[in-house]
CSV table of N, CA and C in Angstrom, one decimal:
chain,number,residue,atom,x,y,z
N,1,GLU,N,98.3,137.9,143.6
N,1,GLU,CA,97.7,138.8,142.6
N,1,GLU,C,97.5,138.2,141.3
N,2,ARG,N,98.5,137.4,140.9
N,2,ARG,CA,98.3,136.7,139.6
N,2,ARG,C,97.1,135.8,139.5
N,3,ARG,N,96.8,135.2,140.6
N,3,ARG,CA,95.6,134.3,140.6
N,3,ARG,C,94.3,135.1,140.6
N,4,ARG,N,94.3,136.4,140.8
N,4,ARG,CA,93.1,137.2,140.7
N,4,ARG,C,93.0,138.0,139.4
N,5,LEU,N,93.9,137.8,138.5
N,5,LEU,CA,93.8,138.4,137.2
N,5,LEU,C,92.6,138.0,136.5
N,6,PRO,N,92.0,138.8,135.6
N,6,PRO,CA,90.8,138.3,134.9
N,6,PRO,C,91.2,137.2,133.9
N,7,MET,N,90.3,136.3,133.8
N,7,MET,CA,90.5,135.2,132.8
N,7,MET,C,89.9,135.6,131.5
N,8,VAL,N,90.5,135.2,130.4
N,8,VAL,CA,90.0,135.5,129.1
N,8,VAL,C,89.6,134.3,128.3
N,9,GLU,N,88.4,134.2,127.9
N,9,GLU,CA,87.9,133.1,127.1
N,9,GLU,C,88.7,133.0,125.8
N,10,VAL,N,89.2,131.8,125.5
N,10,VAL,CA,90.0,131.6,124.3
N,10,VAL,C,89.3,130.7,123.3
N,11,GLU,N,89.4,131.1,122.0
N,11,GLU,CA,88.9,130.2,120.9
N,11,GLU,C,89.5,128.8,121.1
N,12,ASN,N,88.7,127.9,120.8
N,12,ASN,CA,89.1,126.5,120.8
N,12,ASN,C,89.8,126.1,119.5
N,13,TYR,N,91.0,126.7,119.3
N,13,TYR,CA,91.8,126.5,118.1
N,13,TYR,C,92.0,125.0,117.7
N,14,THR,N,92.1,124.8,116.4
N,14,THR,CA,92.4,123.4,116.0
N,14,THR,C,93.8,123.5,115.4
N,15,PHE,N,94.7,122.8,116.1
N,15,PHE,CA,96.1,122.7,115.7
N,15,PHE,C,96.3,121.4,115.0
N,16,LYS,N,97.6,121.3,114.4
N,16,LYS,CA,97.9,120.0,113.8
N,16,LYS,C,98.9,119.3,114.7
N,17,GLY,N,98.6,118.1,115.1
N,17,GLY,CA,99.5,117.3,115.9
N,17,GLY,C,100.1,116.2,115.0
N,18,PRO,N,100.9,115.4,115.6
N,18,PRO,CA,101.6,114.3,114.9
N,18,PRO,C,100.6,113.3,114.3
N,19,ASP,N,99.4,113.2,114.9
N,19,ASP,CA,98.4,112.2,114.4
N,19,ASP,C,97.2,112.9,113.8
N,20,GLY,N,97.3,114.2,113.5
N,20,GLY,CA,96.1,114.9,112.9
N,20,GLY,C,95.7,116.0,113.8
N,21,PRO,N,94.4,116.5,113.5
N,21,PRO,CA,93.9,117.7,114.2
N,21,PRO,C,93.8,117.5,115.7
N,22,VAL,N,94.2,118.6,116.5
N,22,VAL,CA,94.1,118.6,117.9
N,22,VAL,C,93.6,119.9,118.3
N,23,LYS,N,92.4,119.9,119.0
N,23,LYS,CA,91.8,121.1,119.6
N,23,LYS,C,92.6,121.6,120.8
N,24,LEU,N,92.5,122.9,121.1
N,24,LEU,CA,93.1,123.4,122.3
N,24,LEU,C,92.6,122.6,123.5
N,25,THR,N,91.3,122.4,123.6
N,25,THR,CA,90.7,121.6,124.7
N,25,THR,C,91.3,120.2,124.8
N,26,ASP,N,91.7,119.6,123.7
N,26,ASP,CA,92.3,118.3,123.7
N,26,ASP,C,93.6,118.3,124.4
N,27,LEU,N,94.3,119.4,124.4
N,27,LEU,CA,95.7,119.5,125.0
N,27,LEU,C,95.6,119.3,126.5
N,28,PHE,N,94.4,119.5,127.1
N,28,PHE,CA,94.2,119.3,128.5
N,28,PHE,C,94.2,117.9,128.9
N,29,GLY,N,93.8,117.0,128.0
N,29,GLY,CA,93.7,115.6,128.3
N,29,GLY,C,92.6,115.4,129.4
N,30,GLU,N,92.9,114.8,130.4
N,30,GLU,CA,92.0,114.5,131.6
N,30,GLU,C,92.2,115.6,132.6
N,31,ARG,N,92.9,116.6,132.4
N,31,ARG,CA,93.3,117.7,133.4
N,31,ARG,C,92.5,118.9,133.1
N,32,TYR,N,92.5,119.8,134.1
N,32,TYR,CA,91.7,121.1,134.0
N,32,TYR,C,92.6,122.3,133.9
N,33,LEU,N,93.9,122.1,134.1
N,33,LEU,CA,94.9,123.2,133.9
N,33,LEU,C,95.9,122.8,132.8
N,34,LEU,N,96.4,123.7,132.1
N,34,LEU,CA,97.3,123.5,130.9
N,34,LEU,C,98.4,124.6,130.9
N,35,LEU,N,99.6,124.1,130.8
N,35,LEU,CA,100.7,125.0,130.6
N,35,LEU,C,101.2,124.7,129.2
N,36,VAL,N,101.3,125.8,128.4
N,36,VAL,CA,101.8,125.7,127.0
N,36,VAL,C,103.1,126.5,126.9
N,37,GLN,N,104.1,125.8,126.4
N,37,GLN,CA,105.3,126.5,126.1
N,37,GLN,C,105.3,126.9,124.6
N,38,ASN,N,105.2,128.2,124.4
N,38,ASN,CA,105.2,128.7,123.0
N,38,ASN,C,106.7,128.8,122.5
N,39,VAL,N,107.1,127.8,121.7
N,39,VAL,CA,108.4,127.7,121.3
N,39,VAL,C,108.6,128.4,120.0
N,40,MET,N,109.6,129.3,119.9
N,40,MET,CA,109.9,130.0,118.6
N,40,MET,C,110.4,129.1,117.6
N,41,PHE,N,109.6,128.9,116.6
N,41,PHE,CA,110.0,128.0,115.4
N,41,PHE,C,109.1,128.5,114.3
N,42,GLY,N,109.6,129.4,113.5
N,42,GLY,CA,108.9,130.0,112.4
N,42,GLY,C,108.6,129.0,111.3
N,43,PRO,N,107.6,129.3,110.5
N,43,PRO,CA,107.2,128.4,109.4
N,43,PRO,C,108.3,128.1,108.4
N,44,ASP,N,109.2,129.1,108.1
N,44,ASP,CA,110.3,129.0,107.2
N,44,ASP,C,111.6,128.6,107.8
N,45,TRP,N,111.6,128.4,109.1
N,45,TRP,CA,112.9,128.0,109.8
N,45,TRP,C,113.1,126.5,109.6
N,46,GLU,N,114.4,126.1,109.7
N,46,GLU,CA,114.8,124.7,109.5
N,46,GLU,C,115.0,124.1,110.9
N,47,GLN,N,115.1,124.9,111.9
N,47,GLN,CA,115.3,124.4,113.3
N,47,GLN,C,114.7,125.3,114.3
N,48,GLY,N,114.4,124.8,115.5
N,48,GLY,CA,113.9,125.7,116.5
N,48,GLY,C,114.9,126.7,117.1
N,49,CYS,N,114.4,127.7,117.7
N,49,CYS,CA,115.2,128.7,118.4
N,49,CYS,C,116.1,128.1,119.4
N,50,PRO,N,117.4,128.4,119.4
N,50,PRO,CA,118.4,127.9,120.3
N,50,PRO,C,118.0,128.1,121.8
N,51,SER,N,117.5,129.3,122.1
N,51,SER,CA,117.1,129.6,123.5
N,51,SER,C,115.9,128.8,123.9
N,52,CYS,N,114.9,128.7,123.0
N,52,CYS,CA,113.7,127.9,123.3
N,52,CYS,C,114.1,126.4,123.4
N,53,THR,N,115.0,126.0,122.6
N,53,THR,CA,115.4,124.6,122.7
N,53,THR,C,116.0,124.3,124.0
N,54,TRP,N,116.9,125.2,124.5
N,54,TRP,CA,117.5,125.2,125.8
N,54,TRP,C,116.5,125.1,126.9
N,55,ALA,N,115.4,125.9,126.7
N,55,ALA,CA,114.4,126.0,127.7
N,55,ALA,C,113.6,124.7,127.8
N,56,VAL,N,113.3,124.0,126.7
N,56,VAL,CA,112.7,122.7,126.7
N,56,VAL,C,113.6,121.7,127.3
N,57,ASP,N,114.9,121.8,127.0
N,57,ASP,CA,115.8,120.9,127.6
N,57,ASP,C,115.9,121.0,129.2
N,58,ASN,N,115.5,122.2,129.7
N,58,ASN,CA,115.6,122.5,131.1
N,58,ASN,C,114.3,122.1,131.8
N,59,LEU,N,113.3,121.6,131.2
N,59,LEU,CA,112.1,121.2,131.8
N,59,LEU,C,112.4,120.1,132.8
N,60,PRO,N,111.5,119.9,133.9
N,60,PRO,CA,111.8,118.9,134.9
N,60,PRO,C,111.9,117.5,134.2
N,61,ALA,N,112.8,116.7,134.7
N,61,ALA,CA,112.9,115.3,134.2
N,61,ALA,C,111.7,114.5,134.4
N,62,ASN,N,111.0,114.8,135.5
N,62,ASN,CA,109.8,114.1,135.9
N,62,ASN,C,108.6,115.1,135.7
N,63,MET,N,108.0,115.2,134.5
N,63,MET,CA,106.9,116.1,134.3
N,63,MET,C,105.6,115.5,135.0
N,64,GLY,N,105.7,114.3,135.5
N,64,GLY,CA,104.6,113.7,136.3
N,64,GLY,C,104.3,114.5,137.5
N,65,ARG,N,105.2,115.3,138.0
N,65,ARG,CA,105.0,116.1,139.2
N,65,ARG,C,103.9,117.2,138.9
N,66,ILE,N,103.9,117.7,137.7
N,66,ILE,CA,102.9,118.7,137.4
N,66,ILE,C,101.6,118.0,137.0
N,67,THR,N,101.6,116.9,136.4
N,67,THR,CA,100.4,116.2,136.0
N,67,THR,C,99.6,115.7,137.2
N,68,GLU,N,100.4,115.4,138.3
N,68,GLU,CA,99.8,114.9,139.5
N,68,GLU,C,98.9,116.0,140.1
N,69,ASN,N,99.2,117.3,139.8
N,69,ASN,CA,98.5,118.4,140.3
N,69,ASN,C,97.5,119.0,139.3
N,70,GLY,N,97.1,118.2,138.3
N,70,GLY,CA,96.1,118.6,137.4
N,70,GLY,C,96.5,119.4,136.3
N,71,ILE,N,97.8,119.5,136.0
N,71,ILE,CA,98.4,120.4,135.0
N,71,ILE,C,98.9,119.6,133.8
N,72,ALA,N,98.3,119.8,132.6
N,72,ALA,CA,98.8,119.2,131.4
N,72,ALA,C,99.9,120.1,130.8
N,73,PHE,N,100.7,119.6,129.9
N,73,PHE,CA,101.8,120.3,129.3
N,73,PHE,C,101.8,120.0,127.8
N,74,ALA,N,102.0,121.1,127.0
N,74,ALA,CA,102.2,120.9,125.6
N,74,ALA,C,103.1,122.0,125.0
N,75,LEU,N,103.6,121.8,123.9
N,75,LEU,CA,104.4,122.8,123.1
N,75,LEU,C,103.6,123.3,121.9
N,76,ILE,N,103.6,124.6,121.6
N,76,ILE,CA,103.0,125.1,120.4
N,76,ILE,C,104.0,125.9,119.6
N,77,SER,N,104.1,125.7,118.3
N,77,SER,CA,104.9,126.5,117.5
N,77,SER,C,104.2,126.8,116.2
N,78,GLN,N,104.7,127.7,115.4
N,78,GLN,CA,104.1,128.1,114.1
N,78,GLN,C,104.6,127.3,112.9
N,79,ALA,N,105.7,126.6,113.1
N,79,ALA,CA,106.2,125.8,112.0
N,79,ALA,C,105.3,124.6,111.7
N,80,PRO,N,105.3,124.1,110.4
N,80,PRO,CA,104.5,122.9,110.1
N,80,PRO,C,104.9,121.8,111.0
N,81,ILE,N,103.9,120.9,111.2
N,81,ILE,CA,104.1,119.8,112.2
N,81,ILE,C,105.3,118.9,111.8
N,82,GLU,N,105.6,118.7,110.5
N,82,GLU,CA,106.7,117.8,110.1
N,82,GLU,C,108.0,118.4,110.6
N,83,LYS,N,108.2,119.7,110.5
N,83,LYS,CA,109.4,120.3,111.1
N,83,LYS,C,109.5,120.1,112.6
N,84,LEU,N,108.4,120.3,113.2
N,84,LEU,CA,108.3,120.2,114.7
N,84,LEU,C,108.7,118.8,115.1
N,85,GLU,N,108.1,117.8,114.5
N,85,GLU,CA,108.3,116.4,114.8
N,85,GLU,C,109.8,116.0,114.6
N,86,ALA,N,110.4,116.5,113.5
N,86,ALA,CA,111.8,116.2,113.2
N,86,ALA,C,112.7,116.8,114.3
N,87,TRP,N,112.4,118.0,114.7
N,87,TRP,CA,113.2,118.7,115.8
N,87,TRP,C,112.9,118.0,117.1
N,88,ARG,N,111.7,117.6,117.4
N,88,ARG,CA,111.4,117.0,118.7
N,88,ARG,C,112.2,115.6,118.8
N,89,GLU,N,112.1,114.9,117.7
N,89,GLU,CA,112.8,113.6,117.7
N,89,GLU,C,114.3,113.8,117.8
N,90,LYS,N,114.9,114.8,117.1
N,90,LYS,CA,116.3,115.0,117.1
N,90,LYS,C,116.8,115.4,118.6
N,91,ASN,N,115.9,116.1,119.3
N,91,ASN,CA,116.3,116.5,120.7
N,91,ASN,C,115.8,115.5,121.7
N,92,GLY,N,115.1,114.4,121.3
N,92,GLY,CA,114.6,113.4,122.3
N,92,GLY,C,113.6,113.9,123.2
N,93,TRP,N,112.7,114.8,122.8
N,93,TRP,CA,111.7,115.3,123.7
N,93,TRP,C,110.4,114.4,123.7
N,94,PRO,N,109.9,114.1,124.8
N,94,PRO,CA,108.7,113.2,124.8
N,94,PRO,C,107.4,114.0,124.8
N,95,HIS,N,107.5,115.4,124.8
N,95,HIS,CA,106.3,116.2,125.0
N,95,HIS,C,105.5,116.3,123.7
N,96,LEU,N,104.2,116.5,123.9
N,96,LEU,CA,103.3,116.7,122.8
N,96,LEU,C,103.6,118.1,122.2
N,97,TRP,N,103.8,118.2,120.9
N,97,TRP,CA,104.1,119.4,120.2
N,97,TRP,C,103.1,119.6,119.1
N,98,VAL,N,102.4,120.7,119.0
N,98,VAL,CA,101.4,120.9,118.0
N,98,VAL,C,101.8,122.2,117.2
N,99,SER,N,101.3,122.2,116.0
N,99,SER,CA,101.6,123.3,115.1
N,99,SER,C,100.3,124.2,114.9
N,100,SER,N,100.6,125.5,115.1
N,100,SER,CA,99.5,126.5,114.9
N,100,SER,C,99.6,127.1,113.5
N,101,HIS,N,100.3,126.4,112.6
N,101,HIS,CA,100.7,127.0,111.2
N,101,HIS,C,99.4,127.5,110.5
N,102,ASP,N,98.4,126.7,110.5
N,102,ASP,CA,97.2,127.1,109.7
N,102,ASP,C,96.1,127.8,110.5
N,103,THR,N,96.5,128.4,111.6
N,103,THR,CA,95.6,129.1,112.5
N,103,THR,C,96.1,130.5,112.7
N,104,SER,N,95.3,131.3,113.4
N,104,SER,CA,95.6,132.7,113.7
N,104,SER,C,96.2,132.8,115.2
N,105,TYR,N,96.4,131.6,115.8
N,105,TYR,CA,96.8,131.6,117.2
N,105,TYR,C,98.0,132.5,117.5
N,106,HIS,N,99.1,132.3,116.8
N,106,HIS,CA,100.3,133.0,117.0
N,106,HIS,C,100.1,134.6,116.9
N,107,TYR,N,99.3,135.0,115.9
N,107,TYR,CA,99.0,136.4,115.7
N,107,TYR,C,98.0,136.9,116.8
N,108,ASP,N,97.0,136.1,117.1
N,108,ASP,CA,96.0,136.6,118.0
N,108,ASP,C,96.6,136.9,119.4
N,109,TRP,N,97.6,136.1,119.8
N,109,TRP,CA,98.1,136.2,121.2
N,109,TRP,C,99.5,136.8,121.2
N,110,GLY,N,99.9,137.3,120.1
N,110,GLY,CA,101.2,138.1,120.1
N,110,GLY,C,102.5,137.3,120.1
N,111,TRP,N,102.4,136.0,119.8
N,111,TRP,CA,103.6,135.2,119.8
N,111,TRP,C,104.4,135.5,118.5
N,112,THR,N,103.6,135.8,117.4
N,112,THR,CA,104.3,136.3,116.2
N,112,THR,C,103.8,137.7,116.0
N,113,ARG,N,104.8,138.6,115.8
N,113,ARG,CA,104.5,140.0,115.6
N,113,ARG,C,105.0,140.5,114.2
N,114,THR,N,104.4,141.5,113.7
N,114,THR,CA,104.7,142.0,112.4
N,114,THR,C,105.0,143.5,112.4
N,115,THR,N,106.1,143.9,111.8
N,115,THR,CA,106.5,145.3,111.7
N,115,THR,C,105.7,146.0,110.7
N,116,ASP,N,105.8,147.3,110.6
N,116,ASP,CA,105.1,148.1,109.6
N,116,ASP,C,105.5,147.7,108.2
N,117,GLN,N,106.8,147.2,108.1
N,117,GLN,CA,107.3,146.8,106.8
N,117,GLN,C,106.9,145.3,106.5
N,118,GLY,N,106.1,144.7,107.3
N,118,GLY,CA,105.7,143.3,107.0
N,118,GLY,C,106.6,142.2,107.5
N,119,GLU,N,107.7,142.6,108.2
N,119,GLU,CA,108.6,141.6,108.7
N,119,GLU,C,108.1,141.0,109.9
N,120,GLU,N,108.2,139.7,110.1
N,120,GLU,CA,107.7,139.0,111.3
N,120,GLU,C,108.9,138.6,112.2
N,121,TRP,N,108.5,138.6,113.5
N,121,TRP,CA,109.4,138.0,114.5
N,121,TRP,C,108.6,137.3,115.5
N,122,GLN,N,109.2,136.4,116.3
N,122,GLN,CA,108.5,135.7,117.3
N,122,GLN,C,109.0,135.9,118.7
N,123,LEU,N,108.1,135.6,119.6
N,123,LEU,CA,108.5,135.8,121.1
N,123,LEU,C,108.3,134.4,121.7
N,124,PRO,N,109.2,134.1,122.6
N,124,PRO,CA,109.0,132.9,123.4
N,124,PRO,C,108.1,133.1,124.6
N,125,GLY,N,107.5,132.1,125.2
N,125,GLY,CA,106.7,132.4,126.3
N,125,GLY,C,105.9,131.2,126.8
N,126,TYR,N,105.2,131.4,127.8
N,126,TYR,CA,104.3,130.4,128.4
N,126,TYR,C,102.9,131.0,128.5
N,127,SER,N,101.9,130.1,128.3
N,127,SER,CA,100.5,130.4,128.4
N,127,SER,C,99.9,129.5,129.4
N,128,TYR,N,99.2,130.0,130.4
N,128,TYR,CA,98.5,129.1,131.4
N,128,TYR,C,97.0,129.2,131.2
N,129,TYR,N,96.4,128.0,131.1
N,129,TYR,CA,95.0,127.9,130.8
N,129,TYR,C,94.2,127.2,131.8
N,130,LEU,N,92.9,127.5,131.9
N,130,LEU,CA,92.0,126.8,132.7
N,130,LEU,C,90.9,126.3,131.8
N,131,LEU,N,90.5,125.0,132.0
N,131,LEU,CA,89.3,124.5,131.3
N,131,LEU,C,88.2,124.4,132.3
N,132,LYS,N,87.1,125.2,132.0
N,132,LYS,CA,86.0,125.2,132.9
N,132,LYS,C,84.7,125.0,132.1
N,133,ASP,N,83.9,124.0,132.4
N,133,ASP,CA,82.7,123.7,131.7
N,133,ASP,C,83.0,123.5,130.2
N,134,GLY,N,84.1,123.0,129.9
N,134,GLY,CA,84.5,122.7,128.5
N,134,GLY,C,85.0,123.9,127.7
N,135,VAL,N,85.1,125.0,128.4
N,135,VAL,CA,85.6,126.3,127.7
N,135,VAL,C,87.0,126.6,128.2
N,136,PRO,N,88.0,126.8,127.3
N,136,PRO,CA,89.3,127.2,127.7
N,136,PRO,C,89.4,128.7,128.0
N,137,TYR,N,90.1,129.0,129.1
N,137,TYR,CA,90.4,130.4,129.5
N,137,TYR,C,91.9,130.6,129.7
N,138,LEU,N,92.4,131.7,129.1
N,138,LEU,CA,93.8,132.1,129.4
N,138,LEU,C,93.8,132.8,130.8
N,139,THR,N,94.6,132.3,131.7
N,139,THR,CA,94.7,132.9,133.0
N,139,THR,C,95.9,133.7,133.2
N,140,TYR,N,97.0,133.4,132.5
N,140,TYR,CA,98.2,134.1,132.6
N,140,TYR,C,99.1,133.8,131.4
N,141,MET,N,99.9,134.8,131.0
N,141,MET,CA,101.0,134.5,130.0
N,141,MET,C,102.2,135.3,130.3
N,142,THR,N,103.3,134.8,129.9
N,142,THR,CA,104.6,135.6,130.1
N,142,THR,C,105.5,135.3,128.9
N,143,THR,N,106.3,136.3,128.7
N,143,THR,CA,107.2,136.2,127.5
N,143,THR,C,108.6,136.7,127.9
N,144,ALA,N,109.5,136.5,126.9
N,144,ALA,CA,110.9,137.0,127.1
N,144,ALA,C,111.5,136.6,128.4
N,145,ARG,N,112.1,137.5,129.1
N,145,ARG,CA,112.8,137.1,130.4
N,145,ARG,C,111.8,136.6,131.5
N,146,GLY,N,110.5,136.9,131.3
N,146,GLY,CA,109.6,136.3,132.2
N,146,GLY,C,109.5,134.8,132.2
N,147,THR,N,110.0,134.2,131.2
N,147,THR,CA,110.0,132.7,131.1
N,147,THR,C,111.1,132.1,132.0
N,148,GLU,N,112.0,132.9,132.4
N,148,GLU,CA,113.1,132.3,133.2
N,148,GLU,C,112.7,131.9,134.6
N,149,ALA,N,111.5,132.3,135.1
N,149,ALA,CA,111.1,131.9,136.4
N,149,ALA,C,111.0,130.4,136.6
N,150,ILE,N,110.8,129.7,135.5
N,150,ILE,CA,110.7,128.2,135.6
N,150,ILE,C,111.9,127.5,135.0
N,151,LEU,N,113.0,128.2,134.8
N,151,LEU,CA,114.2,127.6,134.3
N,151,LEU,C,115.3,127.5,135.4
N,152,PRO,N,115.3,126.3,136.1
N,152,PRO,CA,116.2,126.2,137.2
N,152,PRO,C,117.7,126.4,136.9
N,153,THR,N,118.1,125.9,135.7
N,153,THR,CA,119.5,126.0,135.3
N,153,THR,C,119.9,127.4,135.2
N,154,ALA,N,119.1,128.3,134.7
N,154,ALA,CA,119.4,129.8,134.6
N,154,ALA,C,119.7,130.3,136.0
N,155,HIS,N,118.8,129.9,137.0
N,155,HIS,CA,119.0,130.4,138.3
N,155,HIS,C,120.2,129.8,139.0
N,156,ILE,N,120.6,128.6,138.7
N,156,ILE,CA,121.8,128.0,139.2
N,156,ILE,C,123.0,128.8,138.7
N,157,MET,N,123.0,129.1,137.4
N,157,MET,CA,124.2,129.8,136.8
N,157,MET,C,124.2,131.2,137.3
N,158,ASP,N,123.1,131.9,137.5
N,158,ASP,CA,123.1,133.2,138.0
N,158,ASP,C,123.7,133.4,139.4
N,159,ARG,N,123.7,132.3,140.2
N,159,ARG,CA,124.2,132.4,141.5
N,159,ARG,C,125.7,132.1,141.6
N,160,THR,N,126.4,131.7,140.5
N,160,THR,CA,127.8,131.4,140.5
N,160,THR,C,128.5,132.8,140.3
N,161,VAL,N,129.8,132.8,140.7
N,161,VAL,CA,130.5,134.1,140.6
N,161,VAL,C,130.5,134.7,139.2
N,162,TYR,N,130.6,133.8,138.2
N,162,TYR,CA,130.6,134.3,136.8
N,162,TYR,C,129.3,134.5,136.1
N,163,GLY,N,128.2,134.1,136.8
N,163,GLY,CA,126.9,134.2,136.3
N,163,GLY,C,126.7,133.3,135.0
N,164,ARG,N,126.0,133.8,134.1
N,164,ARG,CA,125.8,133.0,132.8
N,164,ARG,C,126.9,133.2,131.8
N,165,GLN,N,127.8,134.1,132.1
N,165,GLN,CA,128.9,134.4,131.3
N,165,GLN,C,128.5,134.9,129.9
N,166,GLN,N,127.4,135.6,129.9
N,166,GLN,CA,126.9,136.1,128.6
N,166,GLN,C,127.1,137.6,128.5
N,167,ASP,N,127.3,138.1,127.3
N,167,ASP,CA,127.7,139.5,127.1
N,167,ASP,C,126.8,140.6,127.6
N,168,TRP,N,125.6,140.3,127.9
N,168,TRP,CA,124.6,141.3,128.4
N,168,TRP,C,124.8,141.5,129.9
N,169,GLU,N,125.5,140.6,130.6
N,169,GLU,CA,125.6,140.7,132.0
N,169,GLU,C,126.6,141.8,132.4
N,170,ASP,N,126.4,142.5,133.5
N,170,ASP,CA,127.3,143.4,134.1
N,170,ASP,C,128.3,142.7,134.9
N,171,SER,N,129.5,142.4,134.3
N,171,SER,CA,130.5,141.7,135.0
N,171,SER,C,131.8,142.5,135.0
N,172,PRO,N,132.7,142.3,136.1
N,172,PRO,CA,133.9,143.0,136.1
N,172,PRO,C,134.8,142.8,134.9
N,173,GLU,N,135.6,143.7,134.6
N,173,GLU,CA,136.5,143.7,133.5
N,173,GLU,C,137.4,142.4,133.6
N,174,GLY,N,137.5,141.7,132.4
N,174,GLY,CA,138.3,140.5,132.4
N,174,GLY,C,137.6,139.2,132.7
N,175,TRP,N,136.4,139.3,133.2
N,175,TRP,CA,135.7,138.0,133.5
N,175,TRP,C,135.1,137.4,132.2
N,176,PRO,N,135.0,136.1,132.2
N,176,PRO,CA,134.6,135.5,130.9
N,176,PRO,C,133.1,135.9,130.5
N,177,GLN,N,133.0,136.3,129.3
N,177,GLN,CA,131.7,136.6,128.7
N,177,GLN,C,131.7,136.2,127.3
N,178,TYR,N,130.6,135.7,126.8
N,178,TYR,CA,130.4,135.2,125.5
N,178,TYR,C,129.1,135.7,124.9
N,179,PRO,N,129.0,135.6,123.6
N,179,PRO,CA,127.7,136.0,123.0
N,179,PRO,C,126.6,135.2,123.5
N,180,THR,N,125.4,135.8,123.8
N,180,THR,CA,124.3,135.1,124.4
N,180,THR,C,123.9,133.9,123.7
N,181,TYR,N,123.8,133.9,122.4
N,181,TYR,CA,123.4,132.8,121.6
N,181,TYR,C,124.5,132.2,120.8
N,182,GLY,N,125.7,132.3,121.3
N,182,GLY,CA,126.9,131.8,120.5
N,182,GLY,C,127.1,130.3,120.7
């Protein structure tokens, strides 16, 4: 059913990469499919979201397995590229990470939301794109707990007797549980 969802043409946004401007279509490289991890990292934050950082750390060690199947991968966040590069280097990530800081991308697609009082918050998630005849199309996106489908470590922990040991889980009295982002 997901493969039959309508595709939505997407603006060819111009992001900032470590070496200068990068168009959305550039993120595909030589491939026709693109998976983007939308990492929560606000413009005024000093570091990336702990949960999103954990998710990037849980990516396959061999990302070549997806590129062999025509799928490119990139990270997009709203923080300025200098902050993203510093966080990427600190965590030892080899992935291309671009900044949407000077674009409407995060607002257009709901990755950054604004309350009636003007306060902003961000959502984590994945966007799946198709490049057809030079035009990018969004084919699927998921956020929040929907991102866990591709996190093998979460699934491994879920199947142990104690689960993730996080305070949101329904566990018997006395079992170890800790704050989710503690």
